[in-house]
Coordinates of C-alpha atoms in Angstrom, one line a residue:
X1226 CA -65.8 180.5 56.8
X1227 CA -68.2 182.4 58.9
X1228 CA -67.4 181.6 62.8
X1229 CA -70.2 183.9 64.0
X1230 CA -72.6 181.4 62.3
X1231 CA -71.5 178.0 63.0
X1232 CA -72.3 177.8 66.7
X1233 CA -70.9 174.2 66.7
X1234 CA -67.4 175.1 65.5
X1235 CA -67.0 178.2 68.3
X1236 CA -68.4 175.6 71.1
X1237 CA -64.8 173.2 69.8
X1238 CA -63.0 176.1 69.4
X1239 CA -63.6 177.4 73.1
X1240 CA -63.2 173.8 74.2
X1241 CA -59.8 173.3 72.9
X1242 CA -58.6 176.8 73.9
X1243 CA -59.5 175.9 77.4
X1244 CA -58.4 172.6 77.6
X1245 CA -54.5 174.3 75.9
X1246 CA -55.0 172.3 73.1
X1247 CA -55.7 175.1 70.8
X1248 CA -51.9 176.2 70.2
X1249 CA -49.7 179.0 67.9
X1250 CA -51.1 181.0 65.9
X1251 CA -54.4 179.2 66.0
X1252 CA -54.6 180.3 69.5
X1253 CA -53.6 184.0 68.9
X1254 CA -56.1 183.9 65.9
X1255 CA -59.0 182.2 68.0
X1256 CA -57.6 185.1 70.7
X1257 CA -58.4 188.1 68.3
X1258 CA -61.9 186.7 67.3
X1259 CA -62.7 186.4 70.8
X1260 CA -62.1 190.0 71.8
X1261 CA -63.9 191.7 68.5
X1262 CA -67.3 188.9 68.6
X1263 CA -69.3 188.7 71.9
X1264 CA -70.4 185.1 71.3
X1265 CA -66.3 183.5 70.4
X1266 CA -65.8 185.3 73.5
X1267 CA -68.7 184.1 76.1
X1268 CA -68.2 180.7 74.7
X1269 CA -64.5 180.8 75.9
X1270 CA -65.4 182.4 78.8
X1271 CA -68.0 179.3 79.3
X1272 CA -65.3 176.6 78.9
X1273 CA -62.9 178.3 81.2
X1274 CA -65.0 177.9 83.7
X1275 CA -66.3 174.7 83.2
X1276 CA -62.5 173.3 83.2
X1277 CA -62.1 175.1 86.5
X1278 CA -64.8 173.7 87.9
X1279 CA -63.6 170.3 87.2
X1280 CA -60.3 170.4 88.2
X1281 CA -61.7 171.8 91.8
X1282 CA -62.7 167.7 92.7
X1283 CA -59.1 166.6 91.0
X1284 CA -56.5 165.6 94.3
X1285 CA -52.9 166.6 94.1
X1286 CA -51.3 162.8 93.7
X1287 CA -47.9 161.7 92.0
X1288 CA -48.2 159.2 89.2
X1289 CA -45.9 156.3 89.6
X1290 CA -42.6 156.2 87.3
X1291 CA -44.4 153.7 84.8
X1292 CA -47.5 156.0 84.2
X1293 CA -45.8 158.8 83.0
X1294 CA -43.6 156.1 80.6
X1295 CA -47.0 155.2 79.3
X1296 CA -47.8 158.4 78.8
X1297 CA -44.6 159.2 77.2
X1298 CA -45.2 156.5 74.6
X1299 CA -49.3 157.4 74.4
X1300 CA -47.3 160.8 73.1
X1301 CA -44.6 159.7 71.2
X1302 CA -47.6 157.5 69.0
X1303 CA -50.2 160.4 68.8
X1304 CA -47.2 162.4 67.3
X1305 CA -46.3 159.4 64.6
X1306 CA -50.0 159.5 63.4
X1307 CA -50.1 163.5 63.4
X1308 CA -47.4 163.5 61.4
X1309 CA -48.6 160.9 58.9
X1310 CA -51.9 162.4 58.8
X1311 CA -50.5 165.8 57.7
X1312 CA -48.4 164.8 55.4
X1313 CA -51.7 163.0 53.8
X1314 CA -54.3 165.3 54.2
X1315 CA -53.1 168.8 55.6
X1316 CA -51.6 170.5 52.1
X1317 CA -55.4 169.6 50.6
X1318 CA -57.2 171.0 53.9
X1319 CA -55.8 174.1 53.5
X1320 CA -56.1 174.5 49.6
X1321 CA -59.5 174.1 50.4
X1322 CA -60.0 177.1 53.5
X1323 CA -57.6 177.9 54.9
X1324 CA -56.5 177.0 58.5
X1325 CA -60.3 176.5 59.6
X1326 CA -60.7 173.9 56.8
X1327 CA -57.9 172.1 59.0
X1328 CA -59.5 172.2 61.8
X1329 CA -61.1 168.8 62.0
X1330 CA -57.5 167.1 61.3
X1331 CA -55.5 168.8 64.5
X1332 CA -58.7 168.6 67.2
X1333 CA -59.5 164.7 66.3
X1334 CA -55.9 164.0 66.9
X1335 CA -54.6 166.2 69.9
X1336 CA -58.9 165.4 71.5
X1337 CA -57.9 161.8 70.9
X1338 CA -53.9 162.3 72.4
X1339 CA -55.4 164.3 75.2
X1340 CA -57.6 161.2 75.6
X1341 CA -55.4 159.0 76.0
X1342 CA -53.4 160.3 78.8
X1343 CA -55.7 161.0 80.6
X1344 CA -57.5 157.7 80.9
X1345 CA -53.1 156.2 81.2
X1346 CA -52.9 158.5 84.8
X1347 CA -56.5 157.2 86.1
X1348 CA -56.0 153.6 85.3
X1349 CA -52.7 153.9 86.5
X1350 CA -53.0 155.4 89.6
X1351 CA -54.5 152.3 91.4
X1352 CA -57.6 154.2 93.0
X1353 CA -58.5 154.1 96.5
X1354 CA -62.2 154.4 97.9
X1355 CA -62.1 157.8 98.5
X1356 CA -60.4 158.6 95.1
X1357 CA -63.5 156.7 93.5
X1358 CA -66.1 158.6 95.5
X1359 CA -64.1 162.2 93.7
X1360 CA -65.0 160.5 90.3
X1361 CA -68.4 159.4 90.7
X1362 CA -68.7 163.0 92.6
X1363 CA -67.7 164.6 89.2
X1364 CA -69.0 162.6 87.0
X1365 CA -72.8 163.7 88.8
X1366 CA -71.4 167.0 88.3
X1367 CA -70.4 167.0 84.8
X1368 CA -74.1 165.4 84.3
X1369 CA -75.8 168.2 85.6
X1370 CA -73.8 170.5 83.7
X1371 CA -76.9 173.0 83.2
X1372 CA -78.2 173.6 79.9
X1373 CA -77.6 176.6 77.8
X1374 CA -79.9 178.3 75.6
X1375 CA -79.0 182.2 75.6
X1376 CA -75.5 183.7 76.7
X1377 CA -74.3 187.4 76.5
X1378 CA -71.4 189.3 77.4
X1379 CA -72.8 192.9 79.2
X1380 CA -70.0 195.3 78.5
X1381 CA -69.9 199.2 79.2
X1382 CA -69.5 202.3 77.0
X1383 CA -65.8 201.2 76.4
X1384 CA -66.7 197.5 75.5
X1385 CA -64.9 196.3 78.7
X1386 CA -67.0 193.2 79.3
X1387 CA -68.0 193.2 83.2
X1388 CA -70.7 190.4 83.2
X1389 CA -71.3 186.6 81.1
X1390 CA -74.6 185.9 81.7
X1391 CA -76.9 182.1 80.8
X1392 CA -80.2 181.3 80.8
X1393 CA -80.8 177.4 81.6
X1394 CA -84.2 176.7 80.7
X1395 CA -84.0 173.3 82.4
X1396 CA -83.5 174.9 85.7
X1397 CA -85.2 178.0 84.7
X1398 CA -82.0 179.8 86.0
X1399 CA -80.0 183.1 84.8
X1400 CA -76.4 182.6 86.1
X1401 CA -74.5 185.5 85.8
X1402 CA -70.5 185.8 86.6
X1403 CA -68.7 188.4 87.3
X1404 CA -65.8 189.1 84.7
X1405 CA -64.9 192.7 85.5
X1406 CA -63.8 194.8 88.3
X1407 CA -66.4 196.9 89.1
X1408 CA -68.0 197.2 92.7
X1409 CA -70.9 199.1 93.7
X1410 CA -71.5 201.3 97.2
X1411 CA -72.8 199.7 100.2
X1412 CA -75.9 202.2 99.5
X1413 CA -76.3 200.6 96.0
X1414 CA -77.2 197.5 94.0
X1415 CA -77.1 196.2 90.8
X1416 CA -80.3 195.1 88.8
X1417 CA -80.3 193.2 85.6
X1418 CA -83.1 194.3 83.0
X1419 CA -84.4 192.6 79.9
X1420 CA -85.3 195.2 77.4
X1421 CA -87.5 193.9 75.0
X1422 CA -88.4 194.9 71.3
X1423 CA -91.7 196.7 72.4
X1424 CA -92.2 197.6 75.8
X1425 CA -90.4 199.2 78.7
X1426 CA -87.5 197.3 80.4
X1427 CA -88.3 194.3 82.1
X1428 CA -86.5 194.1 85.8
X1429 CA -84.9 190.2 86.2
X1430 CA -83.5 190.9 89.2
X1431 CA -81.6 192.4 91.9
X1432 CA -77.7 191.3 91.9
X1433 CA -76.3 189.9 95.4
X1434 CA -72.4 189.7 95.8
X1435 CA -70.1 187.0 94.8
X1436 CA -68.0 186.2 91.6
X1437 CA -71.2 184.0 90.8
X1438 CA -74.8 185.1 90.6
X1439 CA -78.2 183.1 90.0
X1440 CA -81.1 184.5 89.6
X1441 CA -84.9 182.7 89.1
X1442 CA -86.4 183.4 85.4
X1443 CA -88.7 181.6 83.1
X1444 CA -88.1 181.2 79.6
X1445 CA -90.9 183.6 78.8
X1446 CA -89.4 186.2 80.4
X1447 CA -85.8 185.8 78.0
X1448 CA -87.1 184.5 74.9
X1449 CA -87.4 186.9 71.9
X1450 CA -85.8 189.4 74.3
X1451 CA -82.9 191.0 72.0
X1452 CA -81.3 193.1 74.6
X1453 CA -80.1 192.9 78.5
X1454 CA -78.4 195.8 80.8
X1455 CA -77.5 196.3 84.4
X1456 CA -78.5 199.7 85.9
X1457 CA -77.0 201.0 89.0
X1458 CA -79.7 201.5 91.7
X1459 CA -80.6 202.0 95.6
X1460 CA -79.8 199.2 98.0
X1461 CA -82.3 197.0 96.8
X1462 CA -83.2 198.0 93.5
X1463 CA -86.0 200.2 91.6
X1464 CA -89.4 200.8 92.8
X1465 CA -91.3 197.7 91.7
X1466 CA -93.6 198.2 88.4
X1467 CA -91.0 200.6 86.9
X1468 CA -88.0 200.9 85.1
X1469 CA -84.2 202.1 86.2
X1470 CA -83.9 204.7 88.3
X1471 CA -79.8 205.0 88.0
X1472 CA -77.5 204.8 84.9
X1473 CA -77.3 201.8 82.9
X1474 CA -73.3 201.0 83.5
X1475 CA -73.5 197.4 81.4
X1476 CA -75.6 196.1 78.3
X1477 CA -75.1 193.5 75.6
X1478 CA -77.2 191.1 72.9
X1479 CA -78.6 188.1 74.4
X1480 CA -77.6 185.5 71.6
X1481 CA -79.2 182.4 71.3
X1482 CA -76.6 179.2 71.4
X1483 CA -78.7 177.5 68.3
X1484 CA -78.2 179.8 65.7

């Protein structure tokens, strides 16, 4: 099967890597893809930090003694049907592609396990009123989880990848974040540039500090555009109406997410 063009099998992928549900030599091969295809590997990079920002809201509280026994049991179950499951359907999954025709089995099952302790902890740990403001807190936030349209991974000349960048055309918003080490002078700045298929390069922005980055664009100014790159520039970017002035340290496809 061809991951690169099944957008909707690398978003589940990512998902279950960063939840840990994506295990063995699944993991390693899911791993490998990531580090040789820019999209595997800004999906992944996506999840991550959407599971980070989730368990930011999460308090640190001990589950009684008879939450983790249901939990215990929730397991012991999930592993009974697994294991009937497989011995019905996994020898003709894989006859019929390998271990990603097998995929479907393992998610639904460890998704559903996963599930299922999850919701055992909450319901047993007899909220308080604070404790319910944190969930409806993150449940605004997982709402407003901002749209995606484009993602790329800017890398340098190495292919060390140094920025993920998203466009979310329902806030009109590029987020970029910070993946890589490298630091610029207090005499310089950073500017992201679309580079479109005719034209000179387009300047989207100077770059502030911080591990996270958001810069104002409309979708005219990212759609079609097959390219980005971050040049290194003056403190406070190129002369307006021109291009880069500096070297171009960082470039990468911008890849639609509905391929």
């Amino acid at each position: 099967m061809n991951l690169t063009g099944n957008p909707s099998l690398i978003e589940q992928l990512a998902a279950s890597y960063a939840l840990g549900t994506l295990r063995g030599g699944a993991r390693r091969r899911f791993e490998a893809l990531a580090r040789s295809h820019a999209p595997v590997r800004a999906a992944a990079l996506i999840w991550q930090g959407r599971m980070a920002s989730v368990g930011e809201l999460q308090p640190q509280i001990a589950p009684s003694p008879a939450v983790w026994k249901r939990i215990e049991n929730l397991v012991h179950a999930d592993q009974e049907a697994k294991a009937m499951l497989a011995a019905r359907q996994v020898p003709a999954a894989v006859s019929a592609g390998g271990w990603w025709a097998s995929l479907g089995l393992w998610r639904g099952a460890s998704a559903a396990g996963a599930m299922a302790a999850v919701l055992a902890v909450v319901v047993g740990l007899n909220l308080n009123t604070t404790l319910n403001g944190q969930v409806r807190e993150l449940s605004a936030k997982l709402a407003a989880t901002p749209e995606i349209q484009y993602v790329a991974v800017l890398a340098d000349d190495k292919s060390a990848p140094n920025m993920l960048v998203t466009f979310d055309p329902k806030h009109n918003q590029l987020q970029l974040k910070r993946v890589g080490a490298f630091q610029v002078g207090p005499d310089q700045s950073l500017e992201l540039w679309a580079l479109p298929q005719t034209g000179g390069p387009k300047s989207l922005g100077v770059l502030g500090e911080g591990a996270v980055i958001r810069l104002p664009a409309a979708s005219e100014a990212v759609n079609n555009v097959p390219t980005l790159a971050i040049s290194l520039e003056p403190k406070g970017g190129a002369p307006a109406g021109g291009g880069p002035t500096g070297p171009v340290l960082f470039k990468g496809a911008l890849i639609p997410m509905n391929l």
